[in-house]
XYZ file of C-alpha atoms in Angstrom:
670
model
C 32.764 40.720 -18.491
C 34.277 41.129 -21.923
C 36.525 38.338 -23.356
C 39.060 38.712 -26.153
C 39.610 35.593 -28.261
C 40.826 35.221 -31.767
C 38.413 34.528 -34.650
C 39.748 31.026 -35.300
C 39.076 29.877 -31.794
C 35.471 31.053 -32.008
C 34.982 29.051 -35.160
C 36.481 26.015 -33.555
C 34.323 26.703 -30.486
C 31.065 26.809 -32.570
C 31.657 23.974 -34.977
C 30.774 20.992 -32.596
C 27.620 22.561 -31.412
C 26.409 23.573 -34.875
C 27.215 20.099 -36.171
C 25.541 18.348 -33.245
C 22.124 19.987 -32.818
C 20.687 19.548 -36.364
C 21.673 15.892 -36.382
C 20.077 15.341 -33.025
C 16.902 17.017 -33.987
C 16.618 15.072 -37.206
C 17.507 11.665 -35.660
C 14.969 11.966 -32.772
C 12.084 13.060 -34.883
C 12.272 10.521 -37.713
C 12.373 6.693 -37.484
C 12.557 5.108 -40.916
C 10.724 1.730 -40.605
C 9.108 -0.466 -43.223
C 5.412 -0.291 -42.429
C 4.806 -4.037 -42.672
C 7.988 -5.827 -41.631
C 8.998 -3.035 -39.314
C 12.606 -3.439 -40.560
C 15.125 -0.560 -40.503
C 16.819 0.444 -43.707
C 20.467 -0.048 -44.132
C 22.844 -1.660 -41.644
C 20.849 -0.380 -38.656
C 18.667 -3.581 -39.033
C 21.677 -5.924 -38.343
C 22.521 -3.912 -35.218
C 18.929 -4.161 -34.009
C 18.742 -7.899 -34.545
C 21.889 -8.358 -32.584
C 20.566 -6.295 -29.730
C 17.192 -7.930 -29.885
C 18.747 -11.496 -29.813
C 20.988 -10.530 -26.837
C 18.076 -8.974 -24.894
C 15.551 -11.692 -25.757
C 17.383 -14.931 -25.099
C 16.518 -15.244 -21.437
C 12.897 -14.161 -22.016
C 12.613 -16.806 -24.847
C 13.798 -19.619 -22.577
C 11.399 -18.544 -19.818
C 8.448 -18.341 -22.169
C 9.231 -21.734 -23.641
C 9.391 -23.102 -20.145
C 6.135 -21.429 -19.197
C 4.521 -22.859 -22.204
C 5.725 -26.398 -21.289
C 4.294 -25.947 -17.718
C 0.937 -24.636 -18.895
C 0.590 -27.355 -21.533
C 1.298 -30.001 -18.958
C -0.985 -28.500 -16.206
C -3.904 -28.520 -18.586
C -3.345 -32.278 -18.781
C -5.462 -32.376 -15.548
C -8.361 -31.072 -17.712
C -8.054 -34.116 -19.844
C -8.317 -36.415 -16.880
C -11.296 -34.616 -15.547
C -13.343 -34.136 -18.709
C -12.685 -37.262 -20.753
C -10.553 -39.782 -18.897
C -11.226 -42.456 -21.535
C -9.083 -40.420 -24.019
C -6.406 -39.285 -21.580
C -3.816 -41.616 -23.175
C -4.226 -40.084 -26.636
C -4.400 -36.468 -25.375
C -1.371 -36.986 -23.124
C 0.547 -38.367 -26.042
C 0.014 -35.100 -27.858
C 0.911 -33.034 -24.760
C 3.825 -34.993 -23.314
C 5.332 -36.891 -26.233
C 4.971 -34.254 -28.902
C 4.366 -30.613 -27.915
C 6.199 -30.466 -24.601
C 9.287 -32.342 -25.947
C 9.300 -29.938 -28.960
C 9.197 -26.893 -26.736
C 11.969 -28.455 -24.513
C 14.035 -29.066 -27.641
C 13.648 -25.427 -28.557
C 15.064 -24.578 -25.062
C 17.908 -26.862 -25.685
C 18.494 -25.498 -29.236
C 18.751 -22.004 -27.759
C 22.063 -22.954 -26.208
C 23.632 -23.661 -29.673
C 25.182 -20.772 -31.807
C 22.917 -21.846 -34.737
C 19.831 -20.803 -32.817
C 20.772 -17.242 -33.341
C 20.318 -17.657 -37.069
C 17.025 -19.566 -36.870
C 15.792 -17.665 -33.841
C 12.598 -16.189 -35.315
C 11.773 -19.395 -37.393
C 12.166 -21.591 -34.313
C 9.908 -19.561 -32.140
C 7.253 -19.244 -34.837
C 7.434 -23.062 -35.188
C 7.038 -23.451 -31.457
C 3.862 -21.252 -31.609
C 2.529 -23.352 -34.611
C 3.289 -26.695 -32.935
C 1.608 -25.672 -29.800
C -1.482 -24.417 -31.581
C -1.573 -27.498 -33.893
C -1.642 -29.718 -30.806
C -4.787 -28.020 -29.450
C -6.397 -28.178 -32.906
C -5.735 -31.889 -33.090
C -7.226 -32.405 -29.734
C -10.400 -30.545 -30.843
C -10.491 -32.776 -33.924
C -10.295 -36.066 -32.052
C -12.517 -35.204 -29.129
C -16.332 -35.797 -29.273
C -18.790 -32.890 -28.910
C -19.496 -31.108 -26.753
C -16.206 -31.768 -24.899
C -14.116 -30.553 -27.818
C -15.635 -27.066 -27.539
C -13.924 -26.733 -24.119
C -10.513 -27.081 -25.748
C -10.800 -24.368 -28.335
C -10.103 -21.791 -25.700
C -6.535 -23.257 -25.483
C -5.935 -22.121 -28.934
C -6.629 -18.434 -27.844
C -4.159 -18.962 -25.053
C -1.560 -20.188 -27.566
C -2.186 -17.088 -29.662
C -1.829 -14.867 -26.706
C 1.343 -16.642 -25.632
C 2.857 -16.577 -29.086
C 2.116 -13.041 -29.935
C 3.137 -11.408 -26.630
C 5.533 -13.611 -24.634
C 7.751 -15.593 -27.095
C 9.540 -12.407 -28.554
C 8.579 -13.541 -32.120
C 8.646 -10.586 -34.474
C 5.426 -9.374 -36.048
C 5.943 -10.857 -39.536
C 6.746 -14.348 -38.203
C 4.136 -14.378 -35.435
C 1.444 -13.161 -37.933
C 2.394 -16.044 -40.338
C 2.044 -18.626 -37.527
C -1.072 -17.106 -36.183
C -2.905 -17.213 -39.513
C -1.623 -20.689 -40.299
C -3.259 -21.844 -37.055
C -6.510 -20.115 -37.865
C -6.503 -21.650 -41.287
C -5.735 -25.008 -39.858
C -8.614 -24.746 -37.365
C -11.085 -23.750 -40.132
C -10.055 -26.797 -42.212
C -10.455 -29.092 -39.244
C -13.716 -27.615 -38.011
C -15.257 -27.762 -41.443
C -13.828 -30.958 -42.932
C -12.988 -33.112 -40.014
C -15.284 -32.493 -37.059
C -18.004 -30.928 -39.248
C -18.925 -28.341 -36.696
C -22.451 -26.903 -36.774
C -22.631 -23.659 -38.623
C -23.473 -21.571 -35.569
C -20.623 -23.097 -33.591
C -18.177 -22.629 -36.567
C -19.194 -18.958 -36.924
C -18.979 -18.284 -33.235
C -15.596 -19.981 -32.778
C -14.223 -18.526 -36.056
C -15.233 -15.151 -34.810
C -13.394 -15.458 -31.544
C -10.307 -17.033 -33.167
C -9.988 -14.444 -35.888
C -10.661 -11.583 -33.360
C -7.983 -13.043 -31.031
C -5.578 -13.318 -33.822
C -6.166 -9.698 -34.983
C -5.862 -8.454 -31.479
C -2.645 -10.491 -31.077
C -1.368 -9.083 -34.403
C -1.951 -5.437 -33.194
C -0.347 -6.263 -29.719
C 2.676 -7.982 -31.420
C 3.030 -5.097 -34.039
C 3.027 -2.405 -31.376
C 5.307 -4.362 -28.952
C 7.915 -4.735 -31.901
C 7.356 -1.162 -32.970
C 7.967 0.326 -29.515
C 10.983 -2.078 -29.034
C 12.368 -0.724 -32.298
C 11.618 2.802 -31.273
C 13.466 2.352 -27.930
C 16.386 0.860 -29.733
C 16.493 3.616 -32.259
C 16.361 6.277 -29.522
C 19.043 4.512 -27.527
C 21.136 4.237 -30.759
C 20.579 7.930 -31.484
C 21.387 8.847 -27.882
C 24.642 6.861 -28.120
C 25.562 8.643 -31.252
C 24.885 11.944 -29.800
C 26.664 11.077 -26.609
C 29.682 10.089 -28.604
C 29.459 13.418 -30.447
C 29.178 15.203 -27.090
C 32.258 13.239 -25.867
C 34.220 14.185 -28.967
C 33.106 17.881 -28.598
C 34.117 17.825 -24.944
C 37.539 16.435 -25.779
C 38.096 19.217 -28.276
C 36.850 21.796 -25.933
C 39.174 20.540 -23.204
C 42.146 20.981 -25.586
C 41.107 24.509 -26.439
C 40.388 25.357 -22.837
C 43.883 24.089 -21.844
C 45.507 26.493 -24.353
C 43.550 29.523 -23.414
C 44.292 32.080 -20.740
C 42.475 32.629 -17.513
C 40.058 34.859 -19.333
C 38.272 31.719 -20.668
C 37.705 30.265 -17.182
C 34.645 32.443 -16.512
C 33.213 31.631 -19.837
C 33.608 27.987 -19.311
C 31.921 28.386 -15.934
C 28.944 30.018 -17.533
C 28.842 27.233 -20.096
C 28.834 24.648 -17.510
C 25.927 26.278 -15.700
C 23.943 26.375 -18.950
C 24.580 22.699 -19.459
C 23.472 21.869 -15.937
C 20.326 23.964 -16.483
C 19.501 22.100 -19.639
C 20.014 18.735 -17.814
C 17.677 19.795 -15.066
C 15.130 20.943 -17.666
C 15.423 17.574 -19.386
C 15.024 15.749 -16.150
C 11.898 17.715 -15.251
C 10.505 17.025 -18.718
C 11.035 13.349 -18.218
C 9.438 13.410 -14.743
C 6.431 15.201 -16.135
C 6.128 12.754 -18.954
C 6.327 9.790 -16.533
C 3.588 11.302 -14.320
C 1.442 11.907 -17.492
C 1.788 8.176 -18.412
C 1.004 7.032 -14.853
C -2.066 9.293 -14.833
C -3.288 7.653 -18.129
C -2.829 4.180 -16.576
C -4.583 5.105 -13.419
C -7.793 6.320 -15.224
C -9.428 3.050 -14.117
C -11.673 4.440 -11.291
C -15.212 3.451 -12.445
C -18.662 3.887 -10.935
C -19.645 0.185 -11.214
C -21.050 -0.327 -7.665
C -24.586 -0.981 -8.780
C -23.583 -3.395 -11.529
C -21.332 -5.353 -9.364
C -23.961 -5.664 -6.696
C -26.574 -6.813 -9.284
C -24.126 -9.476 -10.763
C -23.163 -10.593 -7.255
C -26.781 -11.084 -6.199
C -27.339 -13.228 -9.298
C -24.481 -15.427 -8.198
C -25.791 -15.609 -4.671
C -29.151 -16.478 -6.170
C -27.550 -19.648 -7.808
C -25.926 -20.619 -4.514
C -29.157 -20.013 -2.546
C -31.351 -21.895 -4.900
C -29.169 -24.996 -5.003
C -28.829 -24.909 -1.165
C -32.653 -24.623 -0.798
C -33.128 -27.620 -3.047
C -30.664 -29.650 -0.927
C -32.279 -28.565 2.299
C -35.738 -29.597 0.893
C -34.728 -33.280 1.024
C -32.489 -33.038 4.196
C -33.777 -33.633 7.664
C -32.288 -31.932 10.691
C -30.742 -35.299 11.754
C -28.659 -35.381 8.494
C -24.938 -34.688 9.161
C -24.883 -31.942 6.479
C -28.042 -30.187 7.649
C -26.222 -27.579 9.802
C -23.703 -26.922 7.003
C -26.442 -26.314 4.560
C -28.176 -23.940 7.109
C -24.793 -22.153 7.663
C -24.488 -21.788 3.821
C -27.934 -20.213 3.773
C -26.874 -17.790 6.516
C -23.712 -16.846 4.712
C -25.712 -16.088 1.487
C -27.874 -13.803 3.533
C -24.851 -12.037 4.901
C -23.460 -11.745 1.404
C -26.618 -10.106 0.172
C -26.399 -7.733 2.998
C -23.040 -6.637 1.873
C -24.325 -5.978 -1.613
C -26.891 -3.665 -0.048
C -23.939 -1.331 0.969
C -23.167 -0.890 -2.754
C -26.829 -0.504 -3.701
C -27.429 1.988 -0.860
C -24.884 4.387 -2.352
C -25.412 3.589 -6.071
C -29.141 3.029 -6.488
C -30.660 5.842 -4.499
C -33.985 4.139 -5.100
C -37.159 3.752 -3.085
C -37.012 1.742 0.201
C -39.541 -0.302 2.073
C -40.283 2.253 4.761
C -42.068 1.341 8.063
C -42.485 3.116 11.373
C -39.802 1.606 13.686
C -38.387 1.738 17.270
C -34.710 2.503 16.724
C -33.868 1.183 20.200
C -34.928 -2.438 19.307
C -32.916 -2.382 16.116
C -29.816 -0.966 17.844
C -30.012 -3.588 20.681
C -30.295 -6.407 18.154
C -27.438 -5.157 15.910
C -25.233 -4.440 18.841
C -25.778 -7.930 20.296
C -24.983 -9.508 16.931
C -21.852 -7.397 16.427
C -20.628 -7.991 19.996
C -20.771 -11.802 19.532
C -18.305 -11.636 16.653
C -15.982 -8.903 18.067
C -15.230 -10.037 21.657
C -12.266 -7.669 22.079
C -14.777 -4.687 22.028
C -17.035 -3.803 25.030
C -20.274 -2.282 23.755
C -22.203 0.095 26.092
C -25.748 1.077 25.302
C -27.292 4.277 26.586
C -30.613 4.264 24.866
C -33.418 6.762 25.641
C -36.530 4.803 26.395
C -38.678 7.666 25.099
C -36.903 7.885 21.741
C -39.248 9.089 18.999
C -40.372 6.643 16.313
C -38.816 7.091 12.799
C -39.957 5.959 9.302
C -37.103 3.897 7.932
C -36.134 0.884 5.828
C -34.951 -1.423 8.594
C -32.334 -3.262 6.433
C -30.849 -0.043 5.224
C -30.466 1.549 8.660
C -28.926 -1.735 9.949
C -26.371 -1.293 7.224
C -25.563 2.373 8.399
C -25.214 1.047 11.992
C -23.088 -1.874 11.046
C -20.754 0.374 9.067
C -20.380 2.786 11.969
C -19.747 -0.128 14.353
C -17.265 -1.626 12.037
C -15.256 1.631 11.536
C -15.245 2.092 15.378
C -13.886 -1.393 15.891
C -11.226 -0.886 13.202
C -10.191 2.423 14.949
C -9.414 0.378 18.134
C -7.051 -2.301 17.012
C -6.174 -3.094 20.692
C -9.858 -3.235 21.808
C -11.767 -0.836 23.885
C -15.181 0.499 24.773
C -17.726 1.387 22.130
C -20.770 3.454 23.323
C -23.994 3.772 21.438
C -26.314 6.559 22.654
C -29.815 7.570 21.479
C -31.708 10.708 22.250
C -34.321 13.032 20.961
C -33.402 16.461 19.664
C -35.150 19.451 18.080
C -32.950 20.677 15.309
C -33.014 24.305 14.176
C -32.274 25.801 10.838
C -28.691 26.794 11.792
C -27.806 23.129 12.382
C -29.014 21.875 9.131
C -27.571 24.723 7.082
C -25.637 23.380 4.164
C -27.353 19.947 3.989
C -30.546 18.829 2.389
C -32.268 18.052 5.685
C -34.936 20.320 7.329
C -35.392 21.603 10.876
C -37.639 19.691 13.198
C -37.776 16.793 15.565
C -35.105 14.171 15.096
C -34.104 10.841 16.706
C -30.311 10.890 17.161
C -27.932 7.825 17.241
C -24.346 8.389 18.359
C -21.602 5.783 18.071
C -18.499 6.807 20.099
C -15.110 4.934 20.179
C -11.782 5.278 22.047
C -9.799 4.819 18.922
C -6.980 6.676 17.098
C -9.257 9.507 15.930
C -9.127 11.610 12.799
C -7.423 14.840 11.690
C -9.451 17.653 10.017
C -8.352 16.661 6.500
C -9.503 13.046 7.045
C -12.912 14.162 8.464
C -13.566 16.211 5.394
C -13.222 13.161 3.157
C -14.600 10.203 5.191
C -17.852 10.038 3.184
C -16.115 10.327 -0.242
C -16.644 6.992 -2.226
C -13.545 4.858 -2.317
C -11.685 7.027 0.239
C -10.081 4.922 3.017
C -7.192 5.303 5.479
C -6.746 1.512 5.858
C -3.879 -0.327 4.242
C -4.509 -2.067 0.905
C -6.719 -5.059 1.224
C -8.492 -4.023 4.391
C -11.049 -1.462 3.145
C -12.918 -0.461 -0.005
C -13.858 3.021 1.141
C -17.571 2.344 0.370
C -18.960 1.721 3.930
C -19.473 5.348 5.038
C -20.170 6.513 1.511
C -22.963 3.983 1.359
C -24.222 5.106 4.809
C -24.198 8.771 3.732
C -26.295 7.895 0.642
C -28.791 5.962 2.752
C -29.186 8.822 5.301
C -29.775 11.272 2.492
C -32.459 9.102 1.104
C -34.112 8.974 4.524
C -33.912 12.835 4.764
C -31.403 12.580 7.567
C -27.853 13.738 8.059
C -24.498 13.007 9.718
C -22.332 14.827 12.261
C -18.747 13.911 12.885
C -16.496 14.819 15.897
C -13.017 13.506 16.310
C -9.586 14.264 17.849
C -6.381 12.419 16.950
C -5.561 9.996 19.713
C -8.821 10.678 21.630
C -11.427 8.784 19.445
C -14.315 9.698 17.313
C -18.152 10.269 17.640
C -20.264 9.801 14.617
C -23.958 10.789 14.938
C -26.749 10.337 12.452
C -30.061 12.158 12.583
C -33.444 10.647 11.408
C -36.687 12.667 11.184
C -39.160 11.710 13.936
C -42.530 10.141 12.690
C -46.046 10.082 13.929
C -46.442 6.512 12.661
C -47.122 3.565 14.949
C -44.838 0.557 14.585
C -46.687 -2.468 13.457
C -46.374 -5.616 15.557
C -45.397 -8.242 13.078
C -46.006 -11.897 13.886
C -42.860 -13.921 13.259
C -42.994 -15.705 9.885
C -42.922 -19.413 9.901
C -40.191 -20.471 7.642
C -41.679 -23.397 5.779
C -42.012 -24.528 2.180
C -45.522 -24.225 0.658
C -46.340 -26.761 -2.104
C -48.727 -25.981 -4.895
C -49.990 -26.585 -8.419
C -50.073 -24.540 -11.624
C -48.027 -23.409 -14.581
C -45.324 -20.817 -14.123
C -43.110 -19.103 -16.746
C -39.697 -18.016 -15.440
C -38.052 -15.223 -17.565
C -34.317 -14.327 -16.923
C -31.304 -13.681 -19.111
C -29.063 -15.646 -16.678
C -29.275 -19.408 -17.430
C -28.154 -20.109 -13.825
C -31.215 -18.257 -12.496
C -33.750 -19.966 -14.747
C -32.303 -23.325 -14.179
C -32.304 -23.077 -10.336
C -35.672 -21.288 -10.164
C -37.256 -23.936 -12.423
C -35.866 -26.764 -10.364
C -37.021 -25.134 -7.073
C -40.554 -24.672 -8.337
C -40.721 -28.119 -9.931
C -39.613 -29.712 -6.617
C -42.760 -28.219 -4.892
C -45.290 -29.324 -7.533
C -45.429 -26.617 -10.249
C -45.055 -27.093 -13.981
C -42.364 -24.665 -15.192
C -41.496 -23.155 -18.489
C -38.436 -20.934 -19.063
C -37.465 -18.031 -21.368
C -34.016 -16.443 -21.598
C -35.216 -12.970 -22.865
C -38.333 -10.872 -23.239
C -38.770 -11.746 -26.902
C -38.804 -15.436 -26.138
C -41.366 -14.913 -23.364
C -43.597 -13.003 -25.737
C -43.326 -15.725 -28.351
C -44.384 -18.245 -25.822
C -47.463 -16.234 -24.867
C -48.356 -15.663 -28.458
C -48.151 -19.406 -29.238
C -49.822 -20.649 -26.039
C -53.288 -22.150 -26.091
C -53.721 -21.486 -22.408
C -51.624 -18.906 -20.547
C -49.438 -19.746 -17.506
C -50.859 -19.064 -14.084
C -47.966 -16.869 -13.109
C -44.854 -15.171 -14.576
C -41.646 -14.673 -12.625
C -39.990 -11.770 -14.588
C -36.390 -10.354 -14.264
C -36.430 -6.538 -14.579
C -32.884 -6.060 -15.777
C -32.283 -7.915 -19.111
C -30.260 -6.878 -22.167
C -32.247 -5.960 -25.342
C -35.939 -5.949 -24.213
C -36.169 -4.909 -20.480
C -38.383 -6.497 -17.994
C -40.587 -3.443 -18.057
C -41.140 -3.564 -21.825
C -41.733 -7.253 -21.570
C -44.354 -6.739 -18.865
C -46.140 -4.117 -21.000
C -46.276 -6.466 -23.968
C -47.454 -9.487 -22.017
C -50.110 -7.350 -20.358
C -51.425 -6.507 -23.834
C -51.633 -10.169 -24.773
C -53.093 -11.345 -21.452
C -54.764 -8.532 -19.463
C -55.229 -10.890 -16.426
C -51.433 -11.369 -16.204
C -50.116 -12.173 -12.723
C -46.433 -11.519 -12.339
C -43.701 -11.611 -9.658
C -41.075 -9.025 -10.550
C -37.441 -10.023 -9.587
C -34.080 -8.239 -9.671
C -30.593 -8.168 -8.117
C -31.167 -4.442 -7.415
C -33.505 -2.991 -4.691
C -37.102 -2.468 -5.816
C -37.058 0.492 -8.238
C -39.838 3.118 -8.819
C -41.005 1.418 -11.962
C -41.539 -1.855 -10.138
C -43.528 -0.179 -7.457
C -45.717 1.422 -10.121
C -46.459 -1.929 -11.589
C -47.214 -3.446 -8.183
C -49.702 -0.718 -7.428
C -51.701 -1.789 -10.556
C -52.394 -5.125 -8.877
C -51.727 -8.770 -9.667
C -47.957 -8.111 -9.047
C -45.394 -8.519 -6.337
C -41.606 -8.101 -6.043
C -38.928 -10.432 -4.740
C -35.207 -9.444 -4.561
C -32.447 -11.860 -5.455
C -31.117 -13.900 -3.806
C -34.204 -15.618 -2.551
C -34.649 -19.061 -1.000
C -37.143 -21.842 -1.572
C -39.242 -20.827 1.442
C -39.555 -17.168 0.409
C -40.328 -18.126 -3.271
C -42.904 -20.815 -2.438
C -44.831 -18.493 -0.044
C -44.851 -15.659 -2.427
C -45.970 -17.769 -5.384
C -48.646 -19.375 -3.085
C -50.015 -15.908 -2.086
C -50.167 -14.765 -5.800
C -51.956 -17.888 -6.896
C -54.261 -17.999 -3.898
C -55.218 -14.287 -4.439
C -55.974 -15.114 -8.131
C -58.119 -18.060 -7.211
C -60.005 -16.014 -4.609
C -60.702 -13.305 -7.230
C -62.022 -15.846 -9.739
C -64.282 -17.417 -7.060
C -65.787 -14.011 -6.201
C -66.379 -13.339 -9.821
C -68.151 -16.644 -10.273
C -70.418 -16.039 -7.261
C -71.355 -12.594 -8.527
C -72.186 -14.106 -11.890
C -74.418 -16.776 -10.162
C -76.081 -14.156 -8.031
């Protein structure tokens, strides 16, 4: 459609757009800030401070109130750590710092606070930090070392929550660092290592706080600047629209279609801008969500170390507790809970470690009956039916690992039946052909098959394709980690087995796992007598966790051994090089920072070829440990272990060493 308009109207029509677009492009692409003070140039700084004051007042009062609460709550620490100085410490907390922060809250309701806003908040930060430094100065060591962490909290609070601008917060932060250095050096005369360590943490915390505060203020100013520019551009758009409306009102009906096209163009631009914002938001969210890590093995290792500390202390208490003691059953329960906790970590290790297992020929029916009986006792709402083939083939398995697989299947079946129901476990023999194992790492042949069937909600095809993916779960947040079936899948692969899954929505599921049949003969193991074996000798415990060395040393000392400890491989080597007589046994952690347990073993073996060692780890026994054990004079114990297990293992090692020495002596006499 051709429109006829006069030249003047065209010029008036183009002027607003030509004047608007260059200004918008220039304003949005350039923010003129001072690199240090982050101040705007010109009168824009006054507008920012007015906006910052208005938007910060409520947050400032809340942060001051939070500071008072935290400062007061930590008074409990004074009462617990050093009650004889509670009066002096509480004077600082409740008569100086807390009233000062409360005064700042009261001051915020006066008009003058607007003028001294930044100075007042920087002063609050300085006073709060000075209070902590004063406490560190008057407290005796080593208690005062506990309090310096409070200064880091003050720096975090001051830099991130109080709305103090970068230039003010930095001044207060470095003032506190300087004050601490002066007090630590001149007043408490802290040891050089302590001074260097604390100074490193304080200065690092201050630098991190500075960067955080700098970028918080910078992004706040950026948002303000963009909002200011948007407001300016919106005002221009409003002005342009008003002018356009006057022009349109004077034009003929020929301009109606043109205006309609222009409106469609504007709407298209708005939709494009909205889509761009949505994409930018999704991109930012994707960056934030890049937190999925593969830390299963490390978590299990660290958790086993913690369980080791609990188990060791519990064993020491049981050592001096008779069955008639009122706490005896509770201590035995704690021991059982630790064992259950270690079983949970095996789920993580089963998927993450993919290491060697302690494989033995086993009757699956016995294992299944025991596991089902234990599971049924704790899940009364489920009826478990067993249909076990009495002629089921023997399999070579790690019993603990397959118990994990079965437990995970039972647990998933139970969770699929929230209202209860019947759970059926079936075993049978099957000859599997090539077609059935196509696409998996298993081979054709004879297999023992275990099937767990439930009457639950079932799964759709999409869910069945993902049930063995790590961290995939259909449960609500807090009820599942998504590692149970992933762990079971990894365990079955390491046993040269495989899974089959059948399910229908609303009809239930059947999960079957296949294990290769074995020609082995299950050994009849006599039940171990759980008792503590006392002994004599010198033992060196090497572990980078102080908690482990302390509890292991106390356990061994309590049953008659003389114990030395080392916190790393280098320290153990130095002990051996300086020793006139070598210890009878070394208990060596395999996973240590710096020099590993394997490197430490090799070096100690060079110094003392007759070295006897018990290898220890929070992981399952790796290939390297098995190689060392095959060389002789070595055994492996997995954390967490109790006093009975440790005493019996140490007794076996020392008894074997004495028997070897006696044989050598008889040979020499002969």
